Coordinates of C-alpha atoms in Angstrom, one line a residue:
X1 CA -59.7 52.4 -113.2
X2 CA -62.9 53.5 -111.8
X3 CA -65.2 56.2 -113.7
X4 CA -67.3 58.2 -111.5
X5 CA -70.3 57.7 -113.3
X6 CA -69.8 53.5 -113.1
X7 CA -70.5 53.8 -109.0
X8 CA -69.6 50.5 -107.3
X9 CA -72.8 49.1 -106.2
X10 CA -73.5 45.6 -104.2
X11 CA -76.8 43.2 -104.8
X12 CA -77.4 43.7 -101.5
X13 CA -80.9 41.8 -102.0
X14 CA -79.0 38.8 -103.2
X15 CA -76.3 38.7 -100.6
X16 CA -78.9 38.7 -98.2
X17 CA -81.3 35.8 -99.4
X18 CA -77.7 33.9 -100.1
X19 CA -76.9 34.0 -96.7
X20 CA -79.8 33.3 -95.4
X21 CA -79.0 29.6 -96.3
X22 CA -76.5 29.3 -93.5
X23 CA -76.0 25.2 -93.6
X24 CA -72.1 26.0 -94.7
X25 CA -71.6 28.8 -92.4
X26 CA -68.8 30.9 -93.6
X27 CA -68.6 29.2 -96.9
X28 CA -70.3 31.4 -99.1
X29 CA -72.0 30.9 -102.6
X30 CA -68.8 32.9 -103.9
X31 CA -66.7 30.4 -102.7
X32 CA -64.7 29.8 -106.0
X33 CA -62.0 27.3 -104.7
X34 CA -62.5 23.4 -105.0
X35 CA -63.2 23.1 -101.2
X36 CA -62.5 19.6 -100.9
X37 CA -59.0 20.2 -102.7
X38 CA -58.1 22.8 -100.1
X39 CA -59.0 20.9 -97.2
X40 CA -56.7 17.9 -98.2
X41 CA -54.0 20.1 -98.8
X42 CA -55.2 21.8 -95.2
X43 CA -55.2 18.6 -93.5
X44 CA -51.6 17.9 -95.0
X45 CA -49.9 20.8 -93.8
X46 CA -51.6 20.3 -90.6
X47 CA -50.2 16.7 -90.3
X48 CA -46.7 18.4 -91.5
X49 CA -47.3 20.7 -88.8
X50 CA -47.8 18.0 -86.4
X51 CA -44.9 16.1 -87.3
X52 CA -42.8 19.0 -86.7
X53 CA -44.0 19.7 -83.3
X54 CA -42.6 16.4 -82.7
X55 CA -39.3 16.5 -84.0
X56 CA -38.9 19.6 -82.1
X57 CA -39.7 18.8 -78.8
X58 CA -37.8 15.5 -79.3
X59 CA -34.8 17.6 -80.0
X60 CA -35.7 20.0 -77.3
X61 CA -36.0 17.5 -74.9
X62 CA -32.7 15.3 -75.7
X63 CA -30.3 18.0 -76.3
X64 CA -27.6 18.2 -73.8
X65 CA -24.7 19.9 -72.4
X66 CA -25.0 23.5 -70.8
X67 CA -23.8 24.9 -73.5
X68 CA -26.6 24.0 -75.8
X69 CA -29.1 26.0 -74.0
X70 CA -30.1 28.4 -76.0
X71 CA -30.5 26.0 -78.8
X72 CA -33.0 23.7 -76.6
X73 CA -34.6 27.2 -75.9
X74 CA -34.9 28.2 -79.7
X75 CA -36.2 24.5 -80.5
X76 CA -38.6 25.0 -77.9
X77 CA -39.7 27.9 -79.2
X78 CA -40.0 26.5 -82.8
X79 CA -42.1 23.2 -80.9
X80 CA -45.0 26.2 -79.5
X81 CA -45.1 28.1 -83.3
X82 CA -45.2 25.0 -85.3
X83 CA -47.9 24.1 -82.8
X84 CA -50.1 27.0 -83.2
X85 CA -49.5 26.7 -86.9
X86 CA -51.1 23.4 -86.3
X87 CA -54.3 25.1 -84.7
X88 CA -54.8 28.1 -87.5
X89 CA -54.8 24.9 -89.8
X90 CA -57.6 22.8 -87.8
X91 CA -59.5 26.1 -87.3
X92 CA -59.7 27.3 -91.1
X93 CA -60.4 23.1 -92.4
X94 CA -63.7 23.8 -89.5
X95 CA -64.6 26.7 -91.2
X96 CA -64.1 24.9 -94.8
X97 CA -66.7 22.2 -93.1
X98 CA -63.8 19.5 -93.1
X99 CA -62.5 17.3 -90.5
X100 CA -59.6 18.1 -89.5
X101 CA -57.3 15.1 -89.3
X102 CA -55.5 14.2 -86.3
X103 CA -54.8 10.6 -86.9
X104 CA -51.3 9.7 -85.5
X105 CA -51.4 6.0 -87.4
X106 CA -51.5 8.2 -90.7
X107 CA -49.6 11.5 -89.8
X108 CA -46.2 10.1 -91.1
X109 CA -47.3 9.4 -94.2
X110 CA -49.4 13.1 -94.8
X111 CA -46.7 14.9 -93.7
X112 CA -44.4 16.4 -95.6
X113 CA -41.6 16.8 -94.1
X114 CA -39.9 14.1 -91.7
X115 CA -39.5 12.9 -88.1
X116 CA -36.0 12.9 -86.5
X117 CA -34.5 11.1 -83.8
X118 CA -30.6 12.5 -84.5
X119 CA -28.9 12.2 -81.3
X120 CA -25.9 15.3 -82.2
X121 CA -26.9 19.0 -81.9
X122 CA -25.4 19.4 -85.5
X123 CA -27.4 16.2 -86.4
X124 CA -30.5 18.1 -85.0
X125 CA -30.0 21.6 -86.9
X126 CA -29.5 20.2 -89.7
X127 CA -32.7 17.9 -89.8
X128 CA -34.6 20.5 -88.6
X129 CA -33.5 23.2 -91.1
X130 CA -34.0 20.8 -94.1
X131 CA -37.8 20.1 -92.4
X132 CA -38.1 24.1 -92.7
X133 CA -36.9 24.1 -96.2
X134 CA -39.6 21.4 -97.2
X135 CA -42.3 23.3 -95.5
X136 CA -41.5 26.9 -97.2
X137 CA -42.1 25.2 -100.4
X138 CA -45.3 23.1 -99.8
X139 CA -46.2 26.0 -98.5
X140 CA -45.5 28.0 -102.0
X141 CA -47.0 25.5 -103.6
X142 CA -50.3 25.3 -102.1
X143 CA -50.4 29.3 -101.8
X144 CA -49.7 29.2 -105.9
X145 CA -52.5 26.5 -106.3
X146 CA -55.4 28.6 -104.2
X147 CA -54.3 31.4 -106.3
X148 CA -57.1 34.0 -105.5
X149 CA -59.9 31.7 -105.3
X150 CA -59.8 31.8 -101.3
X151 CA -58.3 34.5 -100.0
X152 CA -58.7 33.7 -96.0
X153 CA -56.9 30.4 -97.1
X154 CA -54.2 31.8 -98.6
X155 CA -53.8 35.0 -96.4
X156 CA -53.4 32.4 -93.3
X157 CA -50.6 30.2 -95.4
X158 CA -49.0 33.0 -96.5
X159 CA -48.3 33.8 -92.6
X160 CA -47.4 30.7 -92.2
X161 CA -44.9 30.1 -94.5
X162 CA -43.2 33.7 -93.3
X163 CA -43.0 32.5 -90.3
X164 CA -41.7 29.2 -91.2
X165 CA -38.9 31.1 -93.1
X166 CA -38.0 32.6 -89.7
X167 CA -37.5 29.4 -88.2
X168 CA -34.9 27.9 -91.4
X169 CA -33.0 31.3 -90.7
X170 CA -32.9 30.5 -87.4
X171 CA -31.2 27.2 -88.1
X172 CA -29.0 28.1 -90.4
X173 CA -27.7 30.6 -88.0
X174 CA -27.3 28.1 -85.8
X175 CA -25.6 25.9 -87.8
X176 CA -23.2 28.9 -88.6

């Protein structure tokens, strides 16, 4: 609780000369988060991210029968999020000053969750709604490890990871 007579005041002096050193851009000298710890966990998710692009337009694009429409449609759909989930992940590593990592001879191994090639609807749904699974937790994890000491970090994951929780509902209503 606040007091009235302990008015909250900013070094405004001091944030200026800090950010007058602009060689890390918006990495700031309060930057309390091990930088290079977040951008490897970054650069995994991204190459989850990348591998789940994958599965899903594999699935979108072999799925078959009329009937299975609307499935192709919600896998679709699932390709383009996971996708710009993918791009918020480049973006914030860039902003960390990391690389982001794009490297298809390495993104099986970085990525969490796995490829699929089932041929059977079922097959699909179910790969894809243990892939979700996978992510909502990697995605716990890292959020519970960056704690509060980057909050534009774990603000963006956070988003993420509801989102991501969308798409398992959406497969297990599918499976249903």
């Amino acid at each position: 609780m606040m007091h009235d007579d302990k008015k909250f005041t900013i070094d405004t002096a001091a944030i200026r000369a800090a950010a007058r050193d602009m060689d890390d851009g918006a990495v700031t000298a309060g930057y309390q988060a091990d930088r290079k710890k977040v951008i490897a966990m970054l650069n995994d998710a991204l190459a989850t991210e990348l591998v789940c692009v994958l599965r899903y337009k594999r699935h979108y694009y072999t799925a078959s029968g009329l009937q299975n429409g609307p499935i192709k449609a919600e896998f679709l759909q699932h390709a383009i999020e996971e996708q710009g989930h993918a791009d918020l992940l480049a973006e914030r590593i860039v902003q960390l000053n990391g690389k982001p990592d794009f490297n298809p001879a390495t993104l099986s191994a970085r990525s969490h969750a796995e490829y699929d090639d089932a041929d059977s609807i079922e097959s699909m749904i179910k790969a894809n709604l243990i892939a979700e699974r996978i992510a909502i937790e990697a995605y716990r994890q890292m959020i519970e490890t960056i704690g509060e000491t980057d909050p534009t970090t774990r603000h963006m994951l956070v988003g993420i990871m509801a989102m991501e929780e969308e798409h398992a509902d959406d497969m297990r209503d599918l499976l249903a």
